[in-house]
Amino acid sequence: MITKLIRQASILLSGNLSASILNFLSVAISLKALGVESFGQVTLLQAYILVISLAFNPQAWQGMIRYFNLGQDKAGLIVATLKYDLFCAILGTSVAILFAQVYADSFKLSEYTQLLQWCSAYILLNQTSVAIGVLRYQERYKALALQNIISAVLFFGCTVIGYWKNLSISFFVATYLITLGLGVVFIQLQCSRCAISILKSNDRACEQLSKMQKNEFNHFNFTVHMTALSDIPVKQLDNILVGAVVSVGAAGAYRVIKQIATISTKVTGPLNQVLYPEVNLLLAEKAYEKVKNAMLKIIFLLLVPSLVVVVLASVSISYWVSAIFSDDLLVYKWDIVTFLLVHAIATAFTPIHPVFLALGYVKRLFIITFFSNVILCVGILLLGQHLGLLGVVIAISLQYLLTIVFKLPLILRRLAKEIDESITLHT
């Protein structure tokens, strides 16, 4: 299993890591072109669209993969997912347009209200549940890797032009969302032929089975969507909270810190993407021992190199921050070091998340995610006021810790129970 996961993940890794490095350079160029304060404004404007996009992106591909593996009607699942996506897309775009003025005014960015309203089209476009579900189910990871590369290359080119021509904040905000949208269009086109083929090959016998499982499928998707909603603070809303509680400049610095840490996420992300469908398959075969061993082995393999990289980056931080970004960021040197350490540990434990979901703990996942993100928001609001960006980092550390503490013991107990029961049945 490990060999297969590494082979599949390496395909995504090559694309995601390349995209992450390009995005890292794009952020560095943008910061040099705009300065910390203006880059903070760019961060807050982009965050508005990305937060609403996340809120109305149901992530229903997880339900598709789960029920595809259970032998359900694939055509019926695709149609149901498309309807869910379309409803969310229209609703999310409408919300973004209606509240753009209020958001812009709250950060004294009212001159960019119309820009935000036009950029809301990204929310309408960014409904990828069917595309991601079909491509991952077929193990077409090259197409998914190319999505990130296309967006990163295009945005890198745009930032170089923006730096060279000394272009405005509006240019950097709009081009980022446009290039993300073009990556979405690419995977939509890649999955279209397969999706149409599945829809055409639908038969009546499977359709009846699909109706019997419709409520269960919808309930699973709804719970996953609610979990995604509750996880928004740690993904994008934190940028807005930092801008509101600390300062606009701190929001820009925080965006840079997260971008630095994102490189490690791009290493583990592909592994988790291939792990989820593989775990679902193994659980269907009742291979619980393999799931447990693979999860623990991956955690160990990720933890050691992650800590080594953090140590090297921390020792040389004064050199590479000044060279790549700006001397202004050295004010946040210890914030960066602390965040990198916490993020490295949390990243090593990311394999527990797809295993937890594959075990069917969707309700508990929602509760854990909601509770830990409430702690994050409260922590940023309270600690950020007194400790600045360091308080924000401490709040994120608490969120990471709570997530691991609540999930890992439950996974280990469940797998141990299933393994014991399996041994008992065979003896």
Coordinates of C-alpha atoms in Angstrom, one line a residue:
M1 CA 0.0 0.0 0.0
I2 CA 2.8 2.4 1.0
T3 CA 4.5 1.9 -2.4
K4 CA 1.3 2.6 -4.3
L5 CA 0.6 5.7 -2.2
I6 CA 4.1 7.1 -2.8
R7 CA 3.9 6.5 -6.5
Q8 CA 0.5 8.2 -6.8
A9 CA 1.5 11.0 -4.4
S10 CA 4.7 11.7 -6.3
I11 CA 2.7 12.6 -9.3
L12 CA 0.8 15.2 -7.4
L13 CA 3.8 16.2 -5.4
S14 CA 5.8 17.2 -8.5
G15 CA 3.0 19.5 -9.6
N16 CA 2.0 20.8 -6.1
L17 CA 5.6 21.5 -5.0
S18 CA 6.4 23.3 -8.2
A19 CA 3.2 25.3 -7.9
S20 CA 4.0 26.1 -4.3
I21 CA 7.5 27.3 -5.1
L22 CA 6.1 29.5 -7.8
N23 CA 3.4 30.9 -5.5
F24 CA 6.1 31.5 -2.9
L25 CA 8.1 33.6 -5.4
S26 CA 4.9 35.3 -6.5
V27 CA 4.2 36.4 -2.9
A28 CA 7.8 37.6 -2.5
I29 CA 7.6 39.7 -5.8
S30 CA 4.2 41.1 -4.8
L31 CA 5.5 42.1 -1.4
K32 CA 8.5 43.9 -3.0
A33 CA 6.2 45.6 -5.5
L34 CA 3.6 46.8 -3.1
G35 CA 5.2 47.0 0.4
V36 CA 3.8 45.3 3.6
E37 CA 0.9 47.7 4.0
S38 CA -0.5 47.5 0.5
F39 CA 0.2 43.8 0.3
G40 CA -2.0 43.5 3.5
Q41 CA -4.8 45.2 1.6
V42 CA -4.4 42.7 -1.3
T43 CA -4.6 39.9 1.2
L44 CA -7.8 41.2 2.8
L45 CA -9.5 41.8 -0.6
Q46 CA -8.5 38.3 -1.8
A47 CA -9.6 36.8 1.5
Y48 CA -13.1 38.1 1.1
I49 CA -13.6 36.2 -2.1
L50 CA -11.8 33.1 -0.9
V51 CA -13.7 32.9 2.4
I52 CA -17.1 33.0 0.6
S53 CA -15.9 30.6 -2.0
L54 CA -14.9 28.1 0.7
A55 CA -18.2 28.6 2.5
F56 CA -20.2 27.8 -0.6
N57 CA -18.0 25.0 -2.0
P58 CA -19.6 21.8 -0.5
Q59 CA -16.6 19.5 -1.1
A60 CA -19.0 16.9 -2.2
W61 CA -16.3 14.9 -4.1
Q62 CA -15.7 13.1 -0.7
G63 CA -19.2 11.7 -0.8
M64 CA -18.8 10.8 -4.5
I65 CA -15.7 8.8 -3.8
R66 CA -17.2 7.1 -0.8
Y67 CA -20.3 6.0 -2.5
F68 CA -18.6 5.1 -5.8
N69 CA -16.5 2.6 -3.9
L70 CA -19.7 1.2 -2.3
G71 CA -21.0 0.4 -5.8
Q72 CA -23.8 3.0 -5.9
D73 CA -25.3 4.5 -9.1
K74 CA -22.5 6.7 -10.4
A75 CA -24.7 8.7 -12.8
G76 CA -27.2 9.4 -10.0
L77 CA -24.4 10.5 -7.7
I78 CA -23.0 12.9 -10.4
V79 CA -26.4 14.5 -11.0
A80 CA -27.0 15.0 -7.3
T81 CA -23.6 16.5 -6.8
L82 CA -24.0 18.8 -9.8
K83 CA -27.3 20.1 -8.4
Y84 CA -25.8 20.7 -5.0
D85 CA -22.8 22.5 -6.5
L86 CA -25.0 24.7 -8.8
F87 CA -27.2 25.8 -5.9
C88 CA -24.2 26.7 -3.8
A89 CA -22.5 28.6 -6.6
I90 CA -25.5 30.8 -7.3
L91 CA -26.1 31.5 -3.6
G92 CA -22.5 32.2 -2.8
T93 CA -22.0 34.6 -5.8
S94 CA -25.1 36.5 -4.7
V95 CA -23.9 36.8 -1.1
A96 CA -20.5 38.0 -2.2
I97 CA -21.9 40.7 -4.5
L98 CA -24.4 41.9 -1.8
F99 CA -22.0 42.3 1.0
A100 CA -18.9 43.6 -0.9
Q101 CA -19.7 47.2 0.0
V102 CA -20.0 46.4 3.8
Y103 CA -16.8 44.5 3.8
A104 CA -14.8 47.0 1.9
D105 CA -16.1 49.9 4.1
S106 CA -15.1 48.1 7.3
F107 CA -11.5 48.0 6.2
K108 CA -11.5 51.4 4.6
L109 CA -11.2 49.8 1.2
S110 CA -14.4 51.2 -0.3
E111 CA -12.7 52.2 -3.6
Y112 CA -12.4 48.4 -4.3
T113 CA -16.0 47.5 -3.8
Q114 CA -16.7 47.2 -7.6
L115 CA -13.6 45.1 -7.9
L116 CA -14.8 42.7 -5.3
Q117 CA -18.2 42.4 -7.0
W118 CA -16.6 41.5 -10.3
C119 CA -14.3 39.0 -8.7
S120 CA -17.3 37.3 -7.2
A121 CA -17.6 35.5 -10.5
Y122 CA -14.8 33.2 -9.2
I123 CA -17.2 31.8 -6.7
L124 CA -19.6 30.8 -9.5
L125 CA -16.8 29.1 -11.3
N126 CA -15.1 27.3 -8.4
Q127 CA -17.5 24.4 -8.0
T128 CA -15.2 21.4 -8.5
S129 CA -16.9 18.6 -6.6
V130 CA -17.7 16.5 -9.7
A131 CA -14.3 17.2 -11.4
I132 CA -12.2 16.3 -8.3
G133 CA -14.4 13.3 -7.5
V134 CA -14.2 11.8 -10.9
L135 CA -10.5 12.5 -11.4
R136 CA -9.5 11.1 -8.0
Y137 CA -11.7 8.0 -8.4
Q138 CA -10.0 7.3 -11.7
E139 CA -6.6 8.1 -10.2
R140 CA -5.9 10.7 -12.8
Y141 CA -3.6 12.7 -10.5
K142 CA -1.6 14.2 -13.3
A143 CA -4.6 16.3 -14.3
L144 CA -5.1 17.5 -10.7
A145 CA -1.4 18.3 -10.5
L146 CA -1.6 20.3 -13.7
Q147 CA -4.4 22.5 -12.3
N148 CA -2.1 23.9 -9.7
I149 CA 0.8 24.3 -12.1
I150 CA -1.3 26.2 -14.6
S151 CA -2.6 28.6 -12.0
A152 CA 0.8 29.1 -10.4
V153 CA 2.7 29.7 -13.7
L154 CA 0.1 32.2 -14.9
F155 CA 0.0 34.1 -11.6
F156 CA 3.8 34.2 -11.4
G157 CA 3.9 35.7 -14.9
C158 CA 1.3 38.3 -13.8
T159 CA 3.3 39.3 -10.7
V160 CA 6.4 39.8 -12.7
I161 CA 4.5 42.1 -15.1
G162 CA 2.9 43.8 -12.1
Y163 CA 6.3 44.4 -10.5
W164 CA 7.9 45.5 -13.8
K165 CA 5.1 47.9 -14.7
N166 CA 4.5 49.1 -11.1
L167 CA 0.8 48.1 -11.3
S168 CA -1.9 48.7 -8.7
I169 CA -3.5 46.7 -6.0
S170 CA -6.4 45.9 -8.2
F171 CA -4.2 44.2 -10.7
F172 CA -2.7 41.8 -8.1
V173 CA -6.1 41.0 -6.6
A174 CA -7.8 40.3 -10.0
T175 CA -5.1 38.3 -11.6
Y176 CA -4.7 36.0 -8.7
L177 CA -8.4 35.0 -8.8
I178 CA -8.5 34.9 -12.6
T179 CA -5.5 32.5 -12.7
L180 CA -7.1 30.3 -10.0
G181 CA -10.2 30.2 -12.2
L182 CA -8.3 29.1 -15.2
G183 CA -7.0 26.2 -13.3
V184 CA -10.5 25.2 -12.3
V185 CA -11.6 25.4 -16.0
F186 CA -8.8 23.0 -16.9
I187 CA -9.9 20.2 -14.5
Q188 CA -13.5 20.7 -15.5
L189 CA -12.6 20.0 -19.1
Q190 CA -10.5 17.1 -18.1
C191 CA -13.3 15.3 -16.3
S192 CA -16.1 16.2 -18.7
R193 CA -15.7 13.3 -21.1
C194 CA -15.7 10.7 -18.4
A195 CA -18.6 12.4 -16.6
I196 CA -20.7 12.5 -19.8
S197 CA -19.8 8.8 -20.5
I198 CA -21.0 7.8 -17.0
L199 CA -24.3 9.8 -17.4
K200 CA -25.0 8.1 -20.8
S201 CA -24.3 4.6 -19.6
N202 CA -26.7 4.9 -16.6
D203 CA -29.1 1.9 -16.3
R204 CA -32.5 1.6 -14.6
A205 CA -31.5 -1.1 -12.1
C206 CA -28.8 1.0 -10.6
E207 CA -31.1 4.1 -10.6
Q208 CA -33.5 2.4 -8.1
L209 CA -30.6 1.5 -5.8
S210 CA -29.5 5.1 -5.9
K211 CA -32.9 6.3 -4.8
M212 CA -32.8 4.0 -1.8
Q213 CA -29.4 5.5 -0.7
K214 CA -30.2 9.1 -1.6
N215 CA -31.0 10.4 1.9
E216 CA -27.8 8.8 3.3
F217 CA -25.7 10.3 0.5
N218 CA -27.2 13.8 1.0
H219 CA -26.8 13.6 4.7
F220 CA -23.1 12.7 4.3
N221 CA -22.5 15.6 1.9
F222 CA -24.4 18.0 4.1
T223 CA -22.3 17.0 7.1
V224 CA -19.0 17.3 5.1
H225 CA -20.1 20.7 3.9
M226 CA -20.9 21.9 7.5
T227 CA -17.4 20.6 8.5
A228 CA -15.8 22.5 5.7
L229 CA -17.7 25.6 6.8
S230 CA -16.4 25.2 10.4
D231 CA -12.9 24.8 9.1
I232 CA -12.9 28.2 7.2
P233 CA -11.2 30.2 10.1
V234 CA -7.9 28.2 9.8
K235 CA -7.9 28.4 6.0
Q236 CA -8.8 32.0 5.1
L237 CA -10.8 33.8 7.8
D238 CA -7.8 34.1 10.0
N239 CA -6.3 36.6 7.4
I240 CA -9.3 38.8 7.9
L241 CA -9.3 38.5 11.7
V242 CA -5.6 39.4 11.8
G243 CA -6.3 42.5 9.7
A244 CA -9.2 43.5 12.0
V245 CA -7.5 42.7 15.4
V246 CA -3.8 43.5 14.8
S247 CA -3.4 45.6 11.7
V248 CA -3.6 45.6 7.9
G249 CA 0.2 45.4 7.7
A250 CA 0.2 42.4 10.1
A251 CA -2.3 40.7 7.8
G252 CA 0.2 41.0 5.0
A253 CA 3.0 39.6 7.1
Y254 CA 0.8 36.8 8.3
R255 CA 0.0 35.9 4.7
V256 CA 3.7 35.6 4.0
I257 CA 4.2 33.4 7.0
K258 CA 1.4 31.1 5.9
Q259 CA 2.8 31.0 2.4
I260 CA 6.2 29.9 3.7
A261 CA 4.6 27.1 5.7
T262 CA 2.4 26.2 2.7
I263 CA 5.4 24.6 1.0
S264 CA 5.3 21.8 3.6
T265 CA 1.6 21.4 3.1
K266 CA 2.1 20.9 -0.6
V267 CA 4.4 18.0 0.2
T268 CA 1.8 16.3 2.4
G269 CA -1.3 17.4 0.5
P270 CA -0.9 15.0 -2.4
L271 CA -0.3 12.1 0.0
N272 CA -3.6 12.8 1.7
Q273 CA -5.4 13.1 -1.6
V274 CA -4.4 9.6 -2.7
L275 CA -4.8 8.2 0.9
Y276 CA -8.5 9.0 1.2
P277 CA -9.7 6.8 -1.7
E278 CA -7.2 4.1 -0.8
V279 CA -8.3 4.0 2.8
N280 CA -12.0 3.8 1.7
L281 CA -11.0 0.8 -0.5
L282 CA -9.1 -1.0 2.3
L283 CA -11.9 -0.4 4.8
A284 CA -14.4 -1.9 2.3
E285 CA -12.0 -5.0 2.3
K286 CA -11.8 -4.9 6.1
A287 CA -8.0 -4.5 6.0
Y288 CA -7.8 -2.5 9.2
E289 CA -4.3 -3.5 10.1
K290 CA -3.0 -2.1 6.9
V291 CA -4.8 1.2 7.4
K292 CA -3.3 1.5 10.9
N293 CA 0.3 0.6 9.9
A294 CA 0.2 2.9 6.9
M295 CA -1.1 5.9 8.8
L296 CA 1.5 5.6 11.6
K297 CA 4.4 4.9 9.2
I298 CA 3.4 8.0 7.1
I299 CA 3.3 10.2 10.3
F300 CA 6.8 9.1 11.2
L301 CA 8.2 9.6 7.7
L302 CA 6.8 13.1 7.6
L303 CA 7.7 14.2 11.1
V304 CA 11.5 13.7 11.0
P305 CA 12.3 15.6 7.7
S306 CA 9.8 18.4 8.7
L307 CA 11.6 19.1 11.9
V308 CA 15.0 19.1 10.2
V309 CA 13.8 21.6 7.7
V310 CA 12.4 23.9 10.4
V311 CA 15.7 23.8 12.3
L312 CA 17.6 24.8 9.2
A313 CA 15.1 27.5 8.3
S314 CA 15.2 28.9 11.8
V315 CA 19.0 29.2 12.0
S316 CA 19.2 31.0 8.7
I317 CA 16.0 33.1 8.9
S318 CA 17.7 36.5 9.0
Y319 CA 19.4 35.8 5.7
W320 CA 16.6 34.3 3.6
V321 CA 13.8 36.6 4.8
S322 CA 15.9 39.7 3.9
A323 CA 17.0 38.3 0.6
I324 CA 13.6 36.9 -0.6
F325 CA 11.1 39.2 1.0
S326 CA 11.9 42.4 3.0
D327 CA 13.8 43.5 6.0
D328 CA 10.5 44.8 7.4
L329 CA 9.5 41.2 8.0
L330 CA 12.4 40.6 10.4
V331 CA 10.2 42.3 13.0
Y332 CA 8.2 39.1 13.0
K333 CA 11.2 36.8 13.0
W334 CA 10.2 34.8 16.2
D335 CA 6.6 34.7 15.0
I336 CA 7.8 33.0 11.8
V337 CA 10.0 30.5 13.7
T338 CA 7.2 29.5 16.1
F339 CA 4.7 29.1 13.3
L340 CA 7.0 27.0 11.2
L341 CA 7.6 24.6 14.2
V342 CA 4.0 24.2 15.0
H343 CA 3.0 23.8 11.4
A344 CA 5.7 21.2 10.8
I345 CA 4.3 19.0 13.7
A346 CA 0.7 19.5 12.6
T347 CA 1.6 18.7 9.0
A348 CA 3.2 15.4 10.0
F349 CA -0.1 14.3 11.5
T350 CA -2.3 15.2 8.5
P351 CA -2.7 11.5 7.5
I352 CA -5.1 11.2 10.4
H353 CA -7.7 13.5 8.7
P354 CA -8.5 11.3 5.7
V355 CA -8.5 8.2 7.8
F356 CA -10.9 9.8 10.3
L357 CA -13.3 10.8 7.5
A358 CA -13.0 7.4 5.8
L359 CA -14.0 5.7 9.1
G360 CA -17.4 7.5 8.8
Y361 CA -17.0 9.9 11.7
V362 CA -18.6 12.8 9.8
K363 CA -20.7 14.0 12.8
R364 CA -17.7 13.9 15.2
L365 CA -15.5 15.5 12.5
F366 CA -18.0 18.4 12.3
I367 CA -18.0 18.8 16.1
I368 CA -14.2 18.6 16.4
T369 CA -13.6 21.0 13.6
F370 CA -16.3 23.5 14.8
F371 CA -15.0 23.5 18.4
S372 CA -11.3 23.8 17.5
N373 CA -12.0 26.7 15.0
V374 CA -14.1 28.5 17.6
I375 CA -11.1 28.3 19.9
L376 CA -9.0 29.6 17.1
C377 CA -11.2 32.6 16.5
V378 CA -11.6 33.4 20.2
G379 CA -7.8 33.0 20.6
I380 CA -7.0 35.4 17.8
L381 CA -9.5 38.0 19.1
L382 CA -8.1 37.8 22.7
L383 CA -4.5 37.0 22.3
G384 CA -4.0 39.1 19.1
Q385 CA -5.0 42.2 20.9
H386 CA -2.4 41.8 23.6
L387 CA 0.4 39.8 21.9
G388 CA 0.0 40.9 18.3
L389 CA 1.0 38.3 15.7
L390 CA 2.5 36.0 18.3
G391 CA -0.9 35.7 19.9
V392 CA -2.3 34.7 16.6
V393 CA 0.3 31.9 16.2
I394 CA -0.5 30.7 19.7
A395 CA -4.2 30.5 18.9
I396 CA -3.4 28.4 15.7
S397 CA -1.2 26.1 17.8
L398 CA -4.1 25.4 20.1
Q399 CA -6.4 24.7 17.1
Y400 CA -3.9 22.2 15.7
L401 CA -3.3 20.5 19.1
L402 CA -7.0 20.1 19.8
T403 CA -7.6 18.6 16.4
I404 CA -4.9 15.9 16.8
V405 CA -5.8 15.1 20.4
F406 CA -9.5 14.6 19.6
K407 CA -9.0 12.5 16.4
L408 CA -5.9 10.3 16.8
P409 CA -7.0 8.3 20.0
L410 CA -10.4 7.7 18.5
I411 CA -8.9 6.4 15.3
L412 CA -6.5 4.0 17.1
R413 CA -9.3 2.7 19.4
R414 CA -11.6 2.1 16.5
L415 CA -9.0 0.3 14.4
A416 CA -7.8 -1.8 17.3
K417 CA -11.4 -2.9 18.0
E418 CA -12.0 -3.8 14.4
I419 CA -8.7 -5.7 14.3
D420 CA -9.5 -7.7 17.4
E421 CA -13.0 -8.5 16.1
S422 CA -11.5 -9.6 12.8
I423 CA -9.0 -11.9 14.6
T424 CA -11.8 -13.4 16.7
L425 CA -13.9 -14.2 13.7
H426 CA -11.0 -16.0 12.0
T427 CA -10.3 -18.1 15.1

